[in-house]
Coordinates of C-alpha atoms in Angstrom, one line a residue:
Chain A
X14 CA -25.0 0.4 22.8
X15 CA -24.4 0.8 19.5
X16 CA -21.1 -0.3 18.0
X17 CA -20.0 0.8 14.9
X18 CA -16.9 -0.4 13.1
X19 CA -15.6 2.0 10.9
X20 CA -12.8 0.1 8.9
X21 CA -16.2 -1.9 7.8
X22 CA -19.2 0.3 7.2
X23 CA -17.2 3.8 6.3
X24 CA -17.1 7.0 7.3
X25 CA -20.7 8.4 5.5
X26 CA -23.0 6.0 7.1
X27 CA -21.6 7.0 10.6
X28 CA -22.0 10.4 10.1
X29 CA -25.1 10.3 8.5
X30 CA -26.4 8.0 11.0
X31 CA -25.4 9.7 14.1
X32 CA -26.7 13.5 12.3
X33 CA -30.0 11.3 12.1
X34 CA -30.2 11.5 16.0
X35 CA -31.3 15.2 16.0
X36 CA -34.0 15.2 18.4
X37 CA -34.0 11.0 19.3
X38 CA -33.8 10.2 22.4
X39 CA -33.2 6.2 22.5
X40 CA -30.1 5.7 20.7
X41 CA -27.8 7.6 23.4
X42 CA -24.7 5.0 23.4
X43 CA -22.0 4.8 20.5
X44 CA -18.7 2.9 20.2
X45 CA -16.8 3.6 17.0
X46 CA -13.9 0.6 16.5
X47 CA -11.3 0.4 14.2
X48 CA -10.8 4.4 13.6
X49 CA -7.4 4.3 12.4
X50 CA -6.7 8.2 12.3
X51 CA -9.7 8.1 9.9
X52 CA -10.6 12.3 9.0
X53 CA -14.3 13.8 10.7
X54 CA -15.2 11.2 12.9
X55 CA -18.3 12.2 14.7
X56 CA -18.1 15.7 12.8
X57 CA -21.4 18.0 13.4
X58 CA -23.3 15.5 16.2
X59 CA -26.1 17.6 17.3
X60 CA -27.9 15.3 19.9
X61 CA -27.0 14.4 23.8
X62 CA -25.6 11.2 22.8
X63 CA -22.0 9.2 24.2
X64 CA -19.7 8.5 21.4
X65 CA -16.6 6.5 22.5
X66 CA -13.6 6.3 19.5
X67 CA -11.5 3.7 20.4
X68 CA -8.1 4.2 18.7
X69 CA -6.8 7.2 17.1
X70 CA -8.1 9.6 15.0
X71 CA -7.1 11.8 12.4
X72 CA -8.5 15.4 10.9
X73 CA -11.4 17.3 12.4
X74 CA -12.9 14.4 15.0
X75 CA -15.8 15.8 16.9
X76 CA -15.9 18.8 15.0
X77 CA -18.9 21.5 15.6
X78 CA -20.1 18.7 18.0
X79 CA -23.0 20.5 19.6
X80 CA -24.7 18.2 23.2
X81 CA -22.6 15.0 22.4
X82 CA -20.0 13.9 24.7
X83 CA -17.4 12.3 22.9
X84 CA -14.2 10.1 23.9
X85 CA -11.2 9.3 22.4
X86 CA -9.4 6.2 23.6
X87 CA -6.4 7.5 21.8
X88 CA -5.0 10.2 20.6
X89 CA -6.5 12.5 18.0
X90 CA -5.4 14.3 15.0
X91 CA -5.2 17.7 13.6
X92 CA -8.5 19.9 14.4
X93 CA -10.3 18.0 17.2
X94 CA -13.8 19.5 18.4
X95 CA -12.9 22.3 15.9
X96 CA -15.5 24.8 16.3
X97 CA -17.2 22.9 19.1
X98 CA -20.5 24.7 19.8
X99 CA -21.5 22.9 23.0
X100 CA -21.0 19.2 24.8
X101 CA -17.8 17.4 25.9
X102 CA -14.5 16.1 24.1
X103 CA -12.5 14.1 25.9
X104 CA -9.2 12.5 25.0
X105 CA -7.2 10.2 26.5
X106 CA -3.8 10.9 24.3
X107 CA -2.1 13.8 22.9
X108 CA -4.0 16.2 20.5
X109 CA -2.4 17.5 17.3
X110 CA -2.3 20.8 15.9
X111 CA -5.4 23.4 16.6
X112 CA -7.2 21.6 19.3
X113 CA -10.1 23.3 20.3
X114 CA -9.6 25.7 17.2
X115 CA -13.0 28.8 17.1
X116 CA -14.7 26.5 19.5
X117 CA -18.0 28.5 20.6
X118 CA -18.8 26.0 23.9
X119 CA -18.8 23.4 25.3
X120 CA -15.7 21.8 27.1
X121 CA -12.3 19.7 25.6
X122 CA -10.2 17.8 27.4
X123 CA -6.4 16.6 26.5
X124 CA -4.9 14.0 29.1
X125 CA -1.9 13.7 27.3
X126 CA -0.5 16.9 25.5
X127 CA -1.4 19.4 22.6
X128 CA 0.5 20.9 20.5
X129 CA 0.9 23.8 18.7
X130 CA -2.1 26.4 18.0
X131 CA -4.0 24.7 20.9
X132 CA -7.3 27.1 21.0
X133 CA -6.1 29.1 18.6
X134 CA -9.3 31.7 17.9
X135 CA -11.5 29.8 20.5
X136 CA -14.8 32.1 21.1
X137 CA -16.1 30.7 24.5
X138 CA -15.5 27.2 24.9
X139 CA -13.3 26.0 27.7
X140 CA -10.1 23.6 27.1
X141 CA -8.3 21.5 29.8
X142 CA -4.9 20.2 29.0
X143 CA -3.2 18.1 31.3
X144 CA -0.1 17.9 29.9
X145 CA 1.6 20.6 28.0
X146 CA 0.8 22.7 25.2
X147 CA 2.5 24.0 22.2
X148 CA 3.6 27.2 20.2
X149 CA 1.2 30.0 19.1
X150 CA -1.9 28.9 21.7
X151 CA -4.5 30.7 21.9
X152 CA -3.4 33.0 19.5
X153 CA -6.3 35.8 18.5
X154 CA -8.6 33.7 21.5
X155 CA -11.7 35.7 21.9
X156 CA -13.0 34.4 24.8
X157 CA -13.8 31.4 27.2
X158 CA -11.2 29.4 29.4
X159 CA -7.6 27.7 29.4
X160 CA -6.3 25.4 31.8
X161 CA -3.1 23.7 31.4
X162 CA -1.7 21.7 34.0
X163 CA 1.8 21.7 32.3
X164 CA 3.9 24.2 30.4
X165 CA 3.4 26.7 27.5
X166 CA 5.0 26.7 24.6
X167 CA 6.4 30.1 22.5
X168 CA 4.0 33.1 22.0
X169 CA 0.8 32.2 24.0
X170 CA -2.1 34.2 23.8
X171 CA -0.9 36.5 20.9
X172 CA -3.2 38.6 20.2
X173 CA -5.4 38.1 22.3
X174 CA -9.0 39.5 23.3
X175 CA -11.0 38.2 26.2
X176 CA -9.9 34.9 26.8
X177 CA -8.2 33.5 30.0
X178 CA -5.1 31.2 30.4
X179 CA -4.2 29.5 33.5
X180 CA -1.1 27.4 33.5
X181 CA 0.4 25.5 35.9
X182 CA 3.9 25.0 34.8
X183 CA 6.4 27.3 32.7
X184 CA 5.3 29.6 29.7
X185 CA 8.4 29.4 27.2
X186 CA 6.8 32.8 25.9
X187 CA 4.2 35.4 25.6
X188 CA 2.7 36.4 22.6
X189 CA 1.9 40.2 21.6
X190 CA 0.0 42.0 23.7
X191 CA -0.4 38.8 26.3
X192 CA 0.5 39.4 30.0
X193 CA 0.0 37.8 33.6
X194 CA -2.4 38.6 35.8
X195 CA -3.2 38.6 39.1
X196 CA -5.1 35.4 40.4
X197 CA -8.2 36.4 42.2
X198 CA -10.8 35.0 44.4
X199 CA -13.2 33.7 41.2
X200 CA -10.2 32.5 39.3
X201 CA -9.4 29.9 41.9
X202 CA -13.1 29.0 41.8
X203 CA -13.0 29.0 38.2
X204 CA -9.7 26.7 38.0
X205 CA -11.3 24.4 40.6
X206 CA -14.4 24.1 38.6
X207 CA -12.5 23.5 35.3
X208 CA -10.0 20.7 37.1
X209 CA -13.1 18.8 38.4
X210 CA -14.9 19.0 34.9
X211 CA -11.4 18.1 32.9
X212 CA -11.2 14.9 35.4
X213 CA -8.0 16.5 36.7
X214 CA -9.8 17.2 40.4
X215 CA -6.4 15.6 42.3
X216 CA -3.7 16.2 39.7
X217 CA -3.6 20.1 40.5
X218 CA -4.0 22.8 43.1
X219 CA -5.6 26.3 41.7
X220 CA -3.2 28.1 43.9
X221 CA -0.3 26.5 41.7
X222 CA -1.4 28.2 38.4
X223 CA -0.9 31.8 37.3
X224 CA -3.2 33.4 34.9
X225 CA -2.5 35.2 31.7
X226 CA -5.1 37.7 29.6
X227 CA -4.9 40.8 27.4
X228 CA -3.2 44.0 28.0
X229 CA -6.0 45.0 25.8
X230 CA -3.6 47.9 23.6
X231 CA -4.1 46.3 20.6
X232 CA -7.7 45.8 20.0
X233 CA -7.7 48.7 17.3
X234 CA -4.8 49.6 15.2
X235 CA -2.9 52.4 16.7
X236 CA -0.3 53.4 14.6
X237 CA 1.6 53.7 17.7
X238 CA 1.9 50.1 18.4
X239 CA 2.5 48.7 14.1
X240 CA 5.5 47.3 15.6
X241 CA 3.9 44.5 17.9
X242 CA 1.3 44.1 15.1
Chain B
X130 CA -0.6 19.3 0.8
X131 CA 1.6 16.4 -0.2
X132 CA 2.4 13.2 1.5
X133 CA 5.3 12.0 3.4
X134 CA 6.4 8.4 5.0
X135 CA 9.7 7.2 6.3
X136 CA 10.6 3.8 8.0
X137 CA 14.1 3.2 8.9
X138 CA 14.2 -0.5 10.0
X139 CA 16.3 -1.6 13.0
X140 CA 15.1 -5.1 13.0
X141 CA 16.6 -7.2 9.9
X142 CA 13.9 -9.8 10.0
X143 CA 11.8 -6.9 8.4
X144 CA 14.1 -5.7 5.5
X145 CA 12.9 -8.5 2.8
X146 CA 9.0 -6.7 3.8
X147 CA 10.2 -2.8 3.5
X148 CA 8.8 -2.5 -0.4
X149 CA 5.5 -3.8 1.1
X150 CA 5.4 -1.8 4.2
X151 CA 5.8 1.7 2.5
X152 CA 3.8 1.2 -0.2
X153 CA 0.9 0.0 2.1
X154 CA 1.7 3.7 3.9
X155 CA 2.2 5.4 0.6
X156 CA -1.5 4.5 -1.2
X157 CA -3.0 5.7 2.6
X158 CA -1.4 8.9 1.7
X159 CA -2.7 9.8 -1.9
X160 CA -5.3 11.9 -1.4
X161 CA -2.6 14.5 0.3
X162 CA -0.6 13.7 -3.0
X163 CA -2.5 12.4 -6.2
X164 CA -0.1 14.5 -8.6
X165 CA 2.7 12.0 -9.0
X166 CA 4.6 9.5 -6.0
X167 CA 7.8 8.3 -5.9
X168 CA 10.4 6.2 -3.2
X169 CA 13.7 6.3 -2.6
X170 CA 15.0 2.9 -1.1
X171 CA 18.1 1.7 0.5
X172 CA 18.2 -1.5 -0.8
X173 CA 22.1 -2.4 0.5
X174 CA 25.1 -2.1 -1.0
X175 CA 27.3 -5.0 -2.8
X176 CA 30.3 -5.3 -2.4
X177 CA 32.6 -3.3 -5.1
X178 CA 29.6 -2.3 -7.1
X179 CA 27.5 1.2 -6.9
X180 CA 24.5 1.8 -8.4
X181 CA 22.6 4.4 -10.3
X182 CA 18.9 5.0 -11.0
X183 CA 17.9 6.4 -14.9
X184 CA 15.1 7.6 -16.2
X185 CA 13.8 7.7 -19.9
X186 CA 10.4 8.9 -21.2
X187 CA 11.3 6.7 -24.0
X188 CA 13.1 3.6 -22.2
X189 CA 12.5 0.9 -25.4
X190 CA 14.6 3.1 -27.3
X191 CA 17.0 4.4 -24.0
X192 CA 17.7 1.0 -22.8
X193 CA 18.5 -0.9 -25.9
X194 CA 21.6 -1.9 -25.5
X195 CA 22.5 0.6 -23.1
X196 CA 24.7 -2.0 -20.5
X197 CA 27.0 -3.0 -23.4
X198 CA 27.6 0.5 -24.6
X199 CA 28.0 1.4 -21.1
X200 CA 30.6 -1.3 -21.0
X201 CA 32.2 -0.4 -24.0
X202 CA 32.6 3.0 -22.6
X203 CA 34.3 2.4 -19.3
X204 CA 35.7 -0.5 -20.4
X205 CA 34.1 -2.1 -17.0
X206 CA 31.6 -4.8 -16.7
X207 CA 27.6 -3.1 -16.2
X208 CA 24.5 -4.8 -15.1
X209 CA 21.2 -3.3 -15.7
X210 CA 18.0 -4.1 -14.6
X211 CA 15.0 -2.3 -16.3
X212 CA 11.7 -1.5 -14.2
X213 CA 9.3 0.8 -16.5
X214 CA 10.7 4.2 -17.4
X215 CA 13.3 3.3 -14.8
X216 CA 16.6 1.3 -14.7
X217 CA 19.3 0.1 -12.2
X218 CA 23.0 0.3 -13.3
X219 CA 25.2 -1.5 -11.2
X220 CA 28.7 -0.5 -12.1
X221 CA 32.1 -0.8 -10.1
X222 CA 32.4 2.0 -7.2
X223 CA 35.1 3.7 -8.7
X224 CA 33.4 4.1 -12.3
X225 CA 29.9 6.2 -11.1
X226 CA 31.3 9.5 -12.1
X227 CA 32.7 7.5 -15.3
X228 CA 29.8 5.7 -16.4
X229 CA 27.7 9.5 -15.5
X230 CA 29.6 11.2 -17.8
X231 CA 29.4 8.6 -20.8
X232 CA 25.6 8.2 -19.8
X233 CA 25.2 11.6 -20.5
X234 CA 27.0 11.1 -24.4
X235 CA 25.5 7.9 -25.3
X236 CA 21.8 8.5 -23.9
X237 CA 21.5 12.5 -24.1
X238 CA 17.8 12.2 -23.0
X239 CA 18.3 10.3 -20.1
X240 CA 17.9 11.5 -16.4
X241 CA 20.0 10.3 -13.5
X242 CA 17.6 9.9 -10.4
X243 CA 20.1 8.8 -7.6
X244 CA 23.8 7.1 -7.9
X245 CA 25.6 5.5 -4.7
X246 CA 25.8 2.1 -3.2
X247 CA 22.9 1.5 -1.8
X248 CA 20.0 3.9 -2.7
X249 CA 17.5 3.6 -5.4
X250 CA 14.8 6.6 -6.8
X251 CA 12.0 5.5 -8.4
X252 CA 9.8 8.2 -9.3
X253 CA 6.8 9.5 -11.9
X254 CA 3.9 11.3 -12.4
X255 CA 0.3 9.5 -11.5
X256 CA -1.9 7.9 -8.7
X257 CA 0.9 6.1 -6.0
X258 CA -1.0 3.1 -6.5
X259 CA -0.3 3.0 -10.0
X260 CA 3.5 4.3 -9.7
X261 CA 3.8 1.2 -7.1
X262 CA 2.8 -1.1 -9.3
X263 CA 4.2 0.0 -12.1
X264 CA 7.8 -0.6 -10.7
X265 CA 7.1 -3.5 -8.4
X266 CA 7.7 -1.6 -5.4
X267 CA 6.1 -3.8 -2.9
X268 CA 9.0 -6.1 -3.7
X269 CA 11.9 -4.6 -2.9
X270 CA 13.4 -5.3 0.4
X271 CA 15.6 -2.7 2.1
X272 CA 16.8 -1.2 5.5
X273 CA 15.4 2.1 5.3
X274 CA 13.2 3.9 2.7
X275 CA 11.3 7.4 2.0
X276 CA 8.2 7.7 -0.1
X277 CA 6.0 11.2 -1.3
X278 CA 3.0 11.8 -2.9
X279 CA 2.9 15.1 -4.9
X280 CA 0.4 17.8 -4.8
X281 CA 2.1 20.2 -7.0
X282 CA 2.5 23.9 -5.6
X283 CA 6.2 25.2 -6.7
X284 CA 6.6 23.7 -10.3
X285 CA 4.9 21.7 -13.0
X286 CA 3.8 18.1 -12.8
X287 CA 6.4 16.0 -14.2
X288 CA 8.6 13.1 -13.7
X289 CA 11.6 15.1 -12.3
X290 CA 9.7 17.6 -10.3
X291 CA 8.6 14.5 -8.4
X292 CA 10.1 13.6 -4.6
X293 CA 12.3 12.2 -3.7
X294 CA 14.7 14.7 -4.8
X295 CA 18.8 13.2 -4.8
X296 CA 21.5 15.6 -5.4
X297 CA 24.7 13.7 -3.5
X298 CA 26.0 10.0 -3.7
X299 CA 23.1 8.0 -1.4
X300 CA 21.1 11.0 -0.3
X301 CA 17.8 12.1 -0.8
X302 CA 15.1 14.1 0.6
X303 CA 11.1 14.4 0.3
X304 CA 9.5 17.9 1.6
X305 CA 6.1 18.8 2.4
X306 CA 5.3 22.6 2.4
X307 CA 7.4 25.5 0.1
X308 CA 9.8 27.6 0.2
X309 CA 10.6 31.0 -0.5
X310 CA 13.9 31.6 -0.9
X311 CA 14.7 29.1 -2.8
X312 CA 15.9 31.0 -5.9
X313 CA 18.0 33.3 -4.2
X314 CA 19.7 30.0 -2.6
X315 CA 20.1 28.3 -6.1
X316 CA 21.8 31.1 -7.5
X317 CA 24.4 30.7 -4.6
X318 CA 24.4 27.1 -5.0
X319 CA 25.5 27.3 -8.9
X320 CA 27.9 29.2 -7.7
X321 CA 29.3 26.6 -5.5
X322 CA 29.3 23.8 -8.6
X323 CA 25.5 22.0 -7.6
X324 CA 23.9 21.7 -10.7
X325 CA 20.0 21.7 -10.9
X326 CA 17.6 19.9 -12.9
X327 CA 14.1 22.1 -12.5
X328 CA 12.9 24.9 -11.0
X329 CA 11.2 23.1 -8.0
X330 CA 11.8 24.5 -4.5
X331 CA 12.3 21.1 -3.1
X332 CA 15.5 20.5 -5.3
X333 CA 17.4 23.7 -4.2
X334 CA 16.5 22.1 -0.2
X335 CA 18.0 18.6 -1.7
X336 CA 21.0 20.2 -3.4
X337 CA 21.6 22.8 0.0
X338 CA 21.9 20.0 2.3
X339 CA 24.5 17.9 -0.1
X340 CA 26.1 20.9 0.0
X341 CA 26.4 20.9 3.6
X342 CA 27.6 17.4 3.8
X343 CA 30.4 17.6 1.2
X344 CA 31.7 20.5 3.2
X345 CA 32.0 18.2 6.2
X346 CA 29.1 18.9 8.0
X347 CA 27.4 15.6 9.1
X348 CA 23.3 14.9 8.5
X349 CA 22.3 16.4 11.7
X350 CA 24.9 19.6 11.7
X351 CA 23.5 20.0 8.2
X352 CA 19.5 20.1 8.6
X353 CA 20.8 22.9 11.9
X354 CA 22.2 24.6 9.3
X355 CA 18.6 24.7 7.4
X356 CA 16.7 26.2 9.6
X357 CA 18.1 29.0 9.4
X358 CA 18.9 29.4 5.8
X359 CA 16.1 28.1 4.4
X360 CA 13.0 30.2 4.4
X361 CA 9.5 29.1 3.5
X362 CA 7.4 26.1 5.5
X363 CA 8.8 22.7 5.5
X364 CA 8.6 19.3 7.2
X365 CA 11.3 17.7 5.7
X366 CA 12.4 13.8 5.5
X367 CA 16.1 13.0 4.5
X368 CA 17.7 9.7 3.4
X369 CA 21.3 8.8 3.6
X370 CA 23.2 5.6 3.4
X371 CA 23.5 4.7 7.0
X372 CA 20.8 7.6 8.2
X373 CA 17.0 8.9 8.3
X374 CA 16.3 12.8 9.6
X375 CA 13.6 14.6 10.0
X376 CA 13.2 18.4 10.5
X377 CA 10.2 20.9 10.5
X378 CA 10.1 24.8 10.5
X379 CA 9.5 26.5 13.6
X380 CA 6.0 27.5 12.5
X381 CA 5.6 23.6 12.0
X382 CA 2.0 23.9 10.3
X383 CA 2.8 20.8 8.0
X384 CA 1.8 18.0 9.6
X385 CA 4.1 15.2 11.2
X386 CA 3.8 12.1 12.9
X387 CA 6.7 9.5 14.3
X388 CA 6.1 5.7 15.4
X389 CA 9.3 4.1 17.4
X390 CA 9.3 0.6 18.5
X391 CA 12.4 -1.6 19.0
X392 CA 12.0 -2.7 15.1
X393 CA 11.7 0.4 13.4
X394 CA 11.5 4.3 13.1
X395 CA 8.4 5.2 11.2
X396 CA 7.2 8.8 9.5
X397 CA 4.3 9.8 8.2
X398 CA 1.9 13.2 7.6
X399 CA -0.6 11.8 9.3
X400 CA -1.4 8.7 11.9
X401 CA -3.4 6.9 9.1
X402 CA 0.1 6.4 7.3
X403 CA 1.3 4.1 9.9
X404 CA -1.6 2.7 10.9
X405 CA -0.8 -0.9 9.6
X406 CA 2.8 -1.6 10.6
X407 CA 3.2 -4.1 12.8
X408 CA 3.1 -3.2 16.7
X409 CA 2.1 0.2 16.1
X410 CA -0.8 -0.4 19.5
X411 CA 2.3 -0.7 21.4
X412 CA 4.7 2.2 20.0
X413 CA 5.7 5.3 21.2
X414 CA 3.9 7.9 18.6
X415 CA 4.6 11.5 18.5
X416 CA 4.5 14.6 16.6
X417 CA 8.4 16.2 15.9
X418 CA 8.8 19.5 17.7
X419 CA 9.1 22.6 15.3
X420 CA 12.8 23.5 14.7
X421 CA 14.5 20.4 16.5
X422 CA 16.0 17.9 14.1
X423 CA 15.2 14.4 14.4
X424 CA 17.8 11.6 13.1
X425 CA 19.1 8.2 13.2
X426 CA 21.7 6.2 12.1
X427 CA 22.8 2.8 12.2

């Protein structure tokens, strides 16, 4: 295990020294002390390598990760796993604003709440929330999954293109061109799946959540619909 | 970008260490502000006397002299206590508007930052650390307090285009974002007698809600009445005598995060701000809901 303490050796040498793992193989364990909302923790890791934060970060932690599986024992800032291209985030707090945000792969999971913009853009990775999350999610998501265990906040999924929400609780709002759809057979297995990777296997049913996804009428501009625009 | 931290104390044991605490959480927010910082601090009131906070960019010359003239003119004892380009008048309660308006004949190019009984504005252009030191802010003790750092978007860099902004007796208020009506709403608040002393977005916010409180309204009422008047983004922090609010636009892209333990109420753009104050393992932290105001008062 390596422990790191950030508030002593800065921000550079981590990063530098955990992009330095690209293609290592016996440096797997990290532990990052003293992050005190510090910006880019663990930004652009690109090796199968455990990165525990312990405390709270700020901007952008665990950005473009690609293999790494990283936790924070906190809560995390504005931006987490931000274009995430592969691997695991894992948080044991609340996530700020954009969680998830363009993330190509890999999976995120919030066991406290996000907030707004949650997955906003996402392309394919898949984001579990156990708590609630905010205004304007997945707005414009292109594809991959949502599961939130709580509520929604206003306008989900405005926008939106291929991506699939599941929520278990209330949605305060859908967003343009967002509707419910019917829960079939592979959704349940889907949510299932999801719940057991997002450590929630126990805290939810799939029957209790109803899914949400495109009405697909405004993936071009029709001049017909440059009201809901 | 800009930089905003709050902390409204509940505990008294920590008023002589207020000064320290926000500066500490100012400096951790200068690279969202680098422009210019200021605070506004609540420092208590004394009995019978009010206080007002000048500015000169030539204070040898401003100052001279400027408490017996002062006395002279109102015909009232005056205390002042220089700090840099700043100074604190302490004048009798009912003589503020008095001593204003003979300020404004005997020292033409001086700027009134705040006037009340408890709150003091100490603002200028430069890096926070430097505008702490400069007027000894880690020193000051207080029960609440509200600090900026200034990335300039709306109007030029300068001393009085610097948060916080106070436009009513022991109010202020510190913004993060812009607006966009904010002409339009000066225009109609000329109208109804505020006067204005820029062209920055954040005054016409300041000078809106003083508006709404000498009509009655009190500080919560007043920041409802905001969101829907004011248009633009905004996570706004506002300072009163007894009172500390907080609102955010519904869109609520600048950032905001809120500490509460049973010793204080803390604010700050990001986590990092409050990182140091004591407790904070322990206290309940979140981030203020778009469009829901926020406030406390003791």
């Amino acid at each position: 295990m390596q422990t790191y303490d950030l508030g002593a050796q800065g921000l550079r040498t981590l990063n530098s020294s955990l992009h330095a793992l690209k293609g290592q193989t016996n440096m797997t364990a990290w532990e990052v002390i003293n992050p005190k909302g510090a910006h880019a923790i663990a930004a652009g890791v690109d090796a199968p390598v455990e990165i525990t934060v312990r405390g709270s970060t700020g901007y952008y932690c665990a950005g473009m990760n690609k293999q790494a599986t990283i936790r924070i024992k906190g809560s995390a800032g504005p931006g987490v796993a931000e274009n995430m291209m592969s691997g695991t985030v894992i948080i044991d707090g609340d996530a700020s604003q954009y969680a998830g945000a363009t993330g190509r792969g890999g999976l995120l999971v919030i066991k406290g709440n996000a907030s707004s913009r949650c997955g906003i853009s996402m392309k394919g990775i898949d984001i579990v929330v156990h708590g609630n999350i905010g205004h304007m999610s997945c707005f414009m998501a292109q594809s991959g999954n949502v599961v939130v265990l709580g509520n929604a906040g206003e306008a989900l999924g405005d926008s939106l293109y291929e991506a699939r929400i599941f929520v278990r609780g209330s949605v305060k709002s859908l967003g343009a061109d967002c509707i419910e759809k019917e829960m079939r057979d592979e959704h349940y297995a889907m949510v299932e799946e999801l719940l057991r990777r997002g450590e929630a296997e126990g805290k939810a049913k799939p029957e209790e959540f109803r899914r949400y996804g495109s009405a697909r009428k405004l993936y071009t501009f029709n001049i017909d619909n440059a009201a809901s625009y | 970008m800009c930089g905003i931290v709050g902390l409204f104390l509940k505990d008294p044991k920590l008023e002589p260490h207020l000064g320290a605490m926000l500066t500490d959480m100012l400096i951790t927010m200068t690279d969202r502000g680098p422009d210019s910082a200021g605070i506004a601090i609540y420092s208590g009131a004394k009995d019978g006397l009010g206080k007002i906070t000048i500015q000169s960019p030539h204070p040898e010359r401003d100052f001279k002299d400027l408490d017996g003239d002062l006395h002279a003119a109102i015909g009232q004892p005056v205390a002042m206590l220089v700090k840099s380009t700043h100074a604190v008048l302490e004048v009798p309660l009912g003589q503020l508007d008095a001593a204003r308006s003979a300020l404004a004949h005997l020292r033409p190019d001086v700027k009134v930052m705040s006037a009340g009984d408890s709150i003091e504005i100490f603002k200028e252009v430069g890096l926070p650390k430097d505008v702490a030191r400069r007027f000894d802010l880690a020193k000051m003790h207080g029960t609440h307090g509200i600090g900026h750092t200034r990335m300039a978007t709306e109007s030029a860099v300068t001393t009085m285009g610097a948060h916080p902004f106070s436009t009513g007796p022991d109010q202020c208020l510190v913004h993060n974002g812009s607006l966009s009506n904010h002409n339009g709403l000066r225009r109609e608040l000329i109208r109804k007698g505020m006067t204005f002393e820029t062209q920055n977005d954040t005054e016409v916010a300041a000078a809106y809600v003083s508006q709404k409180l000498k009509e009655g309204e009190d500080l919560g009422t007043a920041l409802e009445s905001g969101l829907d008047d004011l248009d633009g983004f905004f996570t706004f922090v506002v300072g009163t005598k007894n009172g500390f609010g907080v609102v955010r636009d519904p869109i609520a892209c600048k950032p905001a995060v809120m500490a509460e333990t049973d010793d204080y109420v803390a604010f700050g753009s990001e986590y990092r701000a409050l990182v140091n104050l004591p407790g904070i393992e322990t206290a309940r932290v979140w981030e203020p809901e778009p469009a829901t105001v926020y406030f406390w008062e003791r």
